[in-house]
């Protein structure tokens, strides 16, 4: 019984050390040019739509840059 307990504890320890160790995810960025936007409502709609997408953590819309 002690041998079985030792094997289980060893298995859990190895899983915790090696099974959970993953590389951190690097953030990626993308620039999307949209023509025809001229008001703050356009900005709000685009930002809202982008933030609903999986994996999007931040959306910045700049009317001055286009």
PDB file of C-alpha atoms in Angstrom:
ATOM      1  CA  UNK A   1       0.000   0.000   0.000  1.00  0.00           C
ATOM      2  CA  UNK A   2       2.867   2.387   0.790  1.00  0.00           C
ATOM      3  CA  UNK A   3       4.400   1.650  -2.606  1.00  0.00           C
ATOM      4  CA  UNK A   4       1.136   2.495  -4.389  1.00  0.00           C
ATOM      5  CA  UNK A   5       0.788   5.746  -2.432  1.00  0.00           C
ATOM      6  CA  UNK A   6       4.373   6.677  -3.301  1.00  0.00           C
ATOM      7  CA  UNK A   7       3.756   6.031  -6.999  1.00  0.00           C
ATOM      8  CA  UNK A   8       0.594   8.149  -6.973  1.00  0.00           C
ATOM      9  CA  UNK A   9       2.312  11.029  -5.157  1.00  0.00           C
ATOM     10  CA  UNK A  10       5.278  10.812  -7.532  1.00  0.00           C
ATOM     11  CA  UNK A  11       2.957  10.848 -10.548  1.00  0.00           C
ATOM     12  CA  UNK A  12       1.096  13.912  -9.297  1.00  0.00           C
ATOM     13  CA  UNK A  13       4.364  15.698  -8.521  1.00  0.00           C
ATOM     14  CA  UNK A  14       5.749  14.986 -11.993  1.00  0.00           C
ATOM     15  CA  UNK A  15       2.537  16.186 -13.592  1.00  0.00           C
ATOM     16  CA  UNK A  16       2.626  19.423 -11.612  1.00  0.00           C
ATOM     17  CA  UNK A  17       6.251  20.064 -12.498  1.00  0.00           C
ATOM     18  CA  UNK A  18       6.240  19.092 -16.170  1.00  0.00           C
ATOM     19  CA  UNK A  19       2.605  18.921 -17.231  1.00  0.00           C
ATOM     20  CA  UNK A  20       1.635  22.470 -16.359  1.00  0.00           C
ATOM     21  CA  UNK A  21       4.854  24.165 -17.477  1.00  0.00           C
ATOM     22  CA  UNK A  22       3.977  25.960 -20.703  1.00  0.00           C
ATOM     23  CA  UNK A  23       5.522  28.864 -22.501  1.00  0.00           C
ATOM     24  CA  UNK A  24       3.808  32.216 -22.042  1.00  0.00           C
ATOM     25  CA  UNK A  25       1.681  33.379 -24.946  1.00  0.00           C
ATOM     26  CA  UNK A  26       3.099  36.330 -26.813  1.00  0.00           C
ATOM     27  CA  UNK A  27       0.715  39.096 -27.721  1.00  0.00           C
ATOM     28  CA  UNK A  28       0.323  39.811 -31.404  1.00  0.00           C
ATOM     29  CA  UNK A  29      -0.925  42.966 -32.999  1.00  0.00           C
ATOM     30  CA  UNK A  30      -2.636  43.759 -36.262  1.00  0.00           C
ATOM     31  CA  UNK A  31      -3.332  46.992 -38.090  1.00  0.00           C
ATOM     32  CA  UNK A  32      -6.555  47.131 -40.080  1.00  0.00           C
ATOM     33  CA  UNK A  33      -7.186  50.177 -42.261  1.00  0.00           C
ATOM     34  CA  UNK A  34     -10.860  51.072 -42.692  1.00  0.00           C
ATOM     35  CA  UNK A  35     -11.908  53.908 -44.965  1.00  0.00           C
ATOM     36  CA  UNK A  36     -15.067  55.962 -44.637  1.00  0.00           C
ATOM     37  CA  UNK A  37     -15.190  56.321 -40.843  1.00  0.00           C
ATOM     38  CA  UNK A  38     -15.821  59.868 -39.706  1.00  0.00           C
ATOM     39  CA  UNK A  39     -17.562  59.861 -36.316  1.00  0.00           C
ATOM     40  CA  UNK A  40     -17.219  58.545 -32.783  1.00  0.00           C
ATOM     41  CA  UNK A  41     -20.145  56.156 -33.315  1.00  0.00           C
ATOM     42  CA  UNK A  42     -18.079  54.409 -36.005  1.00  0.00           C
ATOM     43  CA  UNK A  43     -15.196  54.118 -33.553  1.00  0.00           C
ATOM     44  CA  UNK A  44     -17.443  52.661 -30.846  1.00  0.00           C
ATOM     45  CA  UNK A  45     -18.979  50.100 -33.211  1.00  0.00           C
ATOM     46  CA  UNK A  46     -15.631  48.906 -34.551  1.00  0.00           C
ATOM     47  CA  UNK A  47     -14.091  48.656 -31.075  1.00  0.00           C
ATOM     48  CA  UNK A  48     -17.143  46.822 -29.750  1.00  0.00           C
ATOM     49  CA  UNK A  49     -17.128  44.342 -32.641  1.00  0.00           C
ATOM     50  CA  UNK A  50     -13.400  43.661 -32.264  1.00  0.00           C
ATOM     51  CA  UNK A  51     -13.624  43.140 -28.500  1.00  0.00           C
ATOM     52  CA  UNK A  52     -16.278  40.444 -29.031  1.00  0.00           C
ATOM     53  CA  UNK A  53     -13.786  38.330 -30.997  1.00  0.00           C
ATOM     54  CA  UNK A  54     -11.969  35.528 -29.181  1.00  0.00           C
ATOM     55  CA  UNK A  55      -8.376  36.420 -28.424  1.00  0.00           C
ATOM     56  CA  UNK A  56      -8.765  40.181 -28.724  1.00  0.00           C
ATOM     57  CA  UNK A  57      -7.584  41.897 -25.557  1.00  0.00           C
ATOM     58  CA  UNK A  58      -7.447  45.481 -26.780  1.00  0.00           C
ATOM     59  CA  UNK A  59      -8.833  47.399 -29.745  1.00  0.00           C
ATOM     60  CA  UNK A  60      -7.751  50.932 -30.607  1.00  0.00           C
ATOM     61  CA  UNK A  61      -9.427  52.945 -33.358  1.00  0.00           C
ATOM     62  CA  UNK A  62      -7.883  56.222 -34.520  1.00  0.00           C
ATOM     63  CA  UNK A  63      -9.901  58.439 -36.871  1.00  0.00           C
ATOM     64  CA  UNK A  64      -6.937  60.751 -37.511  1.00  0.00           C
ATOM     65  CA  UNK A  65      -4.706  57.984 -38.873  1.00  0.00           C
ATOM     66  CA  UNK A  66      -7.513  56.441 -40.913  1.00  0.00           C
TER      67      UNK A  66
END
